[in-house]
Short mmCIF file of C-alpha atoms in Angstrom, two decimals:
data_model
loop_
_atom_site.label_atom_id
_atom_site.label_comp_id
_atom_site.label_asym_id
_atom_site.label_seq_id
_atom_site.Cartn_x
_atom_site.Cartn_y
_atom_site.Cartn_z
CA UNK A 205 7.58 18.83 9.73
CA UNK A 206 6.66 20.64 6.20
CA UNK A 207 4.21 23.36 6.02
CA UNK A 208 3.36 24.50 2.21
CA UNK A 209 1.44 27.65 1.99
CA UNK A 210 -0.28 29.05 -1.45
CA UNK A 211 2.51 27.40 -3.18
CA UNK A 212 2.47 28.14 -7.31
CA UNK A 213 4.74 27.08 -9.83
CA UNK A 214 4.67 28.31 -13.72
CA UNK A 215 6.83 27.32 -16.80
CA UNK A 216 6.59 30.24 -18.81
CA UNK A 217 2.98 30.71 -19.25
CA UNK A 218 1.85 27.36 -18.24
CA UNK A 219 0.73 27.62 -14.52
CA UNK A 220 1.64 23.56 -13.31
CA UNK A 221 0.61 24.62 -9.60
CA UNK A 222 -2.18 26.63 -8.62
CA UNK A 223 -2.00 27.78 -4.86
CA UNK A 224 -1.08 24.46 -2.77
CA UNK A 225 -1.54 24.31 0.74
CA UNK A 226 -0.40 21.53 2.89
CA UNK A 227 1.03 20.42 6.51
CA UNK A 228 2.63 17.32 6.49
CA UNK A 229 3.62 16.04 10.03
CA UNK A 230 6.40 14.14 11.20
CA UNK A 231 6.29 10.67 10.49
CA UNK A 232 3.56 10.85 8.09
CA UNK A 233 3.17 8.88 5.05
CA UNK A 234 1.60 11.20 2.39
CA UNK A 235 0.82 9.50 -0.92
CA UNK A 236 0.25 12.01 -3.90
CA UNK A 237 -2.08 10.25 -6.86
CA UNK A 238 -3.38 12.02 -9.90
CA UNK A 239 -3.34 11.66 -13.52
CA UNK A 240 0.15 12.60 -15.64
CA UNK A 241 0.47 16.34 -16.02
CA UNK A 242 -1.68 17.05 -12.85
CA UNK A 243 1.43 18.68 -11.08
CA UNK A 244 2.45 16.05 -8.69
CA UNK A 245 6.14 15.88 -9.64
CA UNK A 246 6.38 19.68 -9.84
CA UNK A 247 4.96 19.65 -6.08
CA UNK A 248 7.81 17.02 -5.05
CA UNK A 249 10.32 18.82 -6.65
CA UNK A 250 9.62 21.87 -5.08
CA UNK A 251 9.27 20.63 -1.64
CA UNK A 252 13.23 20.08 -1.76
CA UNK A 253 14.11 23.14 -4.56
CA UNK A 254 14.86 21.14 -7.30
CA UNK A 255 12.03 23.42 -8.86
CA UNK A 256 12.17 27.02 -7.54
CA UNK A 257 8.35 27.97 -6.68
CA UNK A 258 7.06 30.90 -8.63
CA UNK A 259 5.16 32.31 -5.30
CA UNK A 260 4.33 30.89 -1.89
CA UNK A 261 6.45 29.42 1.01
CA UNK A 262 7.69 26.47 2.29
CA UNK A 263 8.53 25.86 5.94
CA UNK A 264 10.70 22.52 6.83
CA UNK A 265 11.08 22.29 10.58
CA UNK A 266 10.25 26.00 11.45
CA UNK A 267 12.76 27.12 8.81
CA UNK A 268 11.30 28.90 5.62
CA UNK A 269 13.42 27.08 3.24
CA UNK A 270 11.92 29.42 -0.12
CA UNK A 271 13.10 32.67 1.58
CA UNK A 272 15.86 34.19 -0.41
CA UNK A 273 19.48 33.08 0.39
CA UNK A 274 18.36 30.12 2.36
CA UNK A 275 21.16 27.01 1.77
CA UNK A 276 19.82 24.51 -0.79
CA UNK A 277 21.96 22.28 0.37
CA UNK A 278 20.60 21.94 3.83
CA UNK A 279 17.37 21.32 2.49
CA UNK A 280 18.74 18.53 0.26
CA UNK A 281 20.53 16.95 3.26
CA UNK A 282 17.11 16.87 5.46
CA UNK A 283 15.07 15.76 1.98
CA UNK A 284 16.15 12.55 0.36
CA UNK A 285 14.98 12.37 -2.76
CA UNK A 286 14.47 8.87 -4.85
CA UNK A 287 14.08 9.32 -8.81
CA UNK A 288 12.01 7.73 -11.23
CA UNK A 289 15.36 6.84 -13.61
CA UNK A 290 17.70 6.03 -10.10
CA UNK A 291 20.10 8.54 -11.18
CA UNK A 292 23.28 6.69 -10.19
CA UNK A 293 26.66 7.41 -11.37
CA UNK A 294 27.44 4.67 -13.80
CA UNK A 295 31.28 4.99 -13.56
CA UNK A 296 31.28 4.50 -10.00
CA UNK A 297 30.71 1.21 -7.84
CA UNK A 298 27.61 0.99 -5.83
CA UNK A 299 29.15 1.48 -2.46
CA UNK A 300 31.14 4.65 -3.84
CA UNK A 301 27.70 6.07 -4.99
CA UNK A 302 26.37 5.58 -1.62
CA UNK A 303 29.23 6.87 0.26
CA UNK A 304 30.28 10.03 -2.04
CA UNK A 305 27.77 12.72 -0.60
CA UNK A 306 28.38 11.92 2.86
CA UNK A 307 32.15 11.97 2.42
CA UNK A 308 32.29 14.90 0.53
CA UNK A 309 30.00 16.99 2.73
CA UNK A 310 32.37 16.16 5.72
CA UNK A 311 29.22 14.10 7.50
CA UNK A 312 31.22 11.09 7.96
CA UNK A 313 35.05 9.31 7.35
CA UNK A 314 35.20 7.21 4.43
CA UNK A 315 35.30 4.24 7.15
CA UNK A 316 32.01 5.51 8.85
CA UNK A 317 30.22 6.05 5.64
CA UNK A 318 31.42 2.57 4.08
CA UNK A 319 30.39 0.72 7.46
CA UNK A 320 27.19 2.44 7.14
CA UNK A 321 26.73 1.59 3.53
CA UNK A 322 27.12 -2.01 4.10
CA UNK A 323 24.53 -2.11 6.83
CA UNK A 324 22.19 -0.43 4.59
CA UNK A 325 22.69 -2.59 1.79
CA UNK A 326 22.22 -5.70 3.82
CA UNK A 327 19.02 -4.05 5.30
CA UNK A 328 17.89 -4.16 1.36
CA UNK A 329 19.08 -7.34 0.57
CA UNK A 330 22.24 -6.11 -1.66
CA UNK A 331 25.16 -6.62 0.44
CA UNK A 332 26.81 -8.97 -2.04
CA UNK A 333 26.36 -6.09 -4.54
CA UNK A 334 28.49 -3.42 -2.73
CA UNK A 335 31.57 -3.63 -5.37
CA UNK A 336 29.11 -4.25 -8.52
CA UNK A 337 28.50 -1.16 -10.86
CA UNK A 338 24.92 0.16 -12.12
CA UNK A 339 25.27 -1.58 -15.56
CA UNK A 340 25.43 -5.17 -13.75
CA UNK A 341 22.36 -4.39 -11.65
CA UNK A 342 18.70 -5.30 -12.18
CA UNK A 343 16.04 -1.94 -12.27
CA UNK A 344 14.71 -2.96 -8.92
CA UNK A 345 18.34 -3.15 -7.52
CA UNK A 346 19.26 0.05 -8.85
CA UNK A 347 16.32 1.56 -7.39
CA UNK A 348 16.98 -0.08 -3.93
CA UNK A 349 20.51 1.29 -4.01
CA UNK A 350 18.94 5.06 -5.06
CA UNK A 351 16.89 4.25 -1.78
CA UNK A 352 20.04 3.40 0.22
CA UNK A 353 22.07 6.53 -1.07
CA UNK A 354 19.37 8.72 0.33
CA UNK A 355 19.02 6.96 3.65
CA UNK A 356 22.97 7.30 3.95
CA UNK A 357 22.47 11.33 4.55
CA UNK A 358 19.97 10.88 7.27
CA UNK A 359 17.23 12.80 5.94
CA UNK A 360 14.42 13.75 8.06
CA UNK A 361 12.13 13.46 5.14
CA UNK A 362 12.23 10.88 2.11
CA UNK A 363 10.31 12.00 -1.16
CA UNK A 364 9.71 9.53 -3.85
CA UNK A 365 8.57 10.44 -7.38
CA UNK A 366 7.50 7.49 -9.05
CA UNK A 367 10.05 4.95 -7.87
CA UNK A 368 8.53 2.19 -9.60
CA UNK A 369 7.38 3.49 -12.81
CA UNK A 370 10.41 2.56 -14.60
CA UNK A 371 10.64 -0.90 -13.49
CA UNK A 372 9.68 -4.26 -14.89
CA UNK A 373 6.27 -5.33 -13.02
CA UNK A 374 8.36 -8.35 -11.40
CA UNK A 375 10.80 -5.78 -9.61
CA UNK A 376 8.29 -3.55 -8.25
CA UNK A 377 7.48 -5.67 -5.07
CA UNK A 378 11.38 -5.51 -3.64
CA UNK A 379 11.33 -1.50 -4.09
CA UNK A 380 7.82 -1.31 -2.27
CA UNK A 381 8.68 -3.89 0.49
CA UNK A 382 11.86 -1.69 1.46
CA UNK A 383 9.40 1.77 1.35
CA UNK A 384 6.99 -0.19 3.27
CA UNK A 385 9.60 -0.95 5.79
CA UNK A 386 10.83 2.82 6.12
CA UNK A 387 7.08 3.59 6.48
CA UNK A 388 7.20 0.91 9.20
CA UNK A 389 9.90 1.92 11.07
CA UNK A 390 8.58 5.85 11.11
CA UNK A 391 10.16 7.75 8.03
CA UNK A 392 8.23 11.03 6.96
CA UNK A 393 7.66 10.04 3.35
CA UNK A 394 6.19 11.85 0.48
CA UNK A 395 5.43 9.45 -2.23
CA UNK A 396 4.22 10.33 -5.60
CA UNK A 397 2.99 6.70 -7.16
CA UNK A 398 0.24 5.15 -9.23
CA UNK A 399 0.70 2.00 -7.05
CA UNK A 400 -2.64 2.36 -5.67
CA UNK A 401 -2.11 -0.75 -3.65
CA UNK A 402 0.73 0.96 -1.68
CA UNK A 403 -1.16 3.85 -0.84
CA UNK A 404 -4.10 1.57 0.65
CA UNK A 405 -1.59 -0.33 2.69
CA UNK A 406 1.06 2.58 3.78
CA UNK A 407 -0.13 5.93 3.34
CA UNK A 408 -1.76 8.14 6.54
CA UNK A 409 -3.33 10.33 3.72
CA UNK A 410 -3.91 10.47 0.29
CA UNK A 411 -3.83 13.65 -2.05
CA UNK A 412 -5.25 13.56 -5.24
CA UNK A 413 -4.24 16.16 -7.82
CA UNK A 414 -5.59 17.48 -10.89
CA UNK A 415 -4.86 20.59 -12.86
CA UNK A 416 -2.28 21.78 -10.45
CA UNK A 417 -4.67 21.42 -7.42
CA UNK A 418 -5.16 19.12 -4.67
CA UNK A 419 -8.86 18.24 -5.78
CA UNK A 420 -9.40 15.74 -2.66
CA UNK A 421 -7.71 14.51 0.29
CA UNK A 422 -7.89 12.21 3.41
CA UNK A 423 -7.30 8.78 4.74
CA UNK A 424 -6.71 6.28 2.25
CA UNK A 425 -10.10 4.19 3.08
CA UNK A 426 -11.95 7.34 2.38
CA UNK A 427 -10.21 8.80 -0.86
CA UNK A 428 -9.39 5.35 -2.53
CA UNK A 429 -12.81 3.61 -1.31
CA UNK A 430 -15.19 6.31 -0.99
CA UNK A 431 -14.27 9.22 -3.26
CA UNK A 432 -16.30 12.41 -2.79
CA UNK A 433 -15.29 14.37 -5.91
CA UNK A 434 -16.39 13.17 -9.34
CA UNK A 435 -12.84 13.70 -10.88
CA UNK A 436 -11.24 11.50 -7.96
CA UNK A 437 -13.79 8.66 -8.96
CA UNK A 438 -13.14 9.21 -12.58
CA UNK A 439 -9.44 8.87 -12.07
CA UNK A 440 -10.01 5.89 -9.82
CA UNK A 441 -12.29 4.03 -11.93
CA UNK A 442 -9.65 4.20 -14.74
CA UNK A 443 -6.68 2.90 -12.69
CA UNK A 444 -8.09 0.27 -10.39
#
């Protein structure tokens, strides 16, 4: 599904990603963990070209999306992204937030988009919030709406950038349960998170990043329970 080769990203003289190589398979759930500043979010943002790589290539379903002139909007349609801070339009209702992109991009009529949005809201337990505004929602509800908004574009891949880190602890579970359901349904997912329990339960593979490189990767049972690298062991000792 996604092939990453020799990916680097620098901001001025600061090298944030240093030669990342990754293959992400269709329906695979990849969880990326590591300390703050290790390059996790930058890696995710490079995958859908929110950050343009300094060098290296990213291929999505056989198309090299990093080549000059590639249509960035095509990438964003195929890769849904859920951010830490929800990024909902505050002056639009929930239903308008969800239907805006599919209608504007001509992927659905307004009626089709509304019907699908209502069905998606039902799926995440928010059918009664269709006409609410973001400021009338809890953090957990906003994040579930943000997930629905991404799903309304029928993405092939879902990227999650620390989707629970801005939430109160009691709201984390409601967002993770939606993500676990997506995982069970076979969505290809790349998730940057500090939720080690989610990684254990939902990931096919865990990547541990530090200082811009992937230090260790493997099945969650290996990386989280029996890490080979001393840096991984040190990190997990602090967070578990």
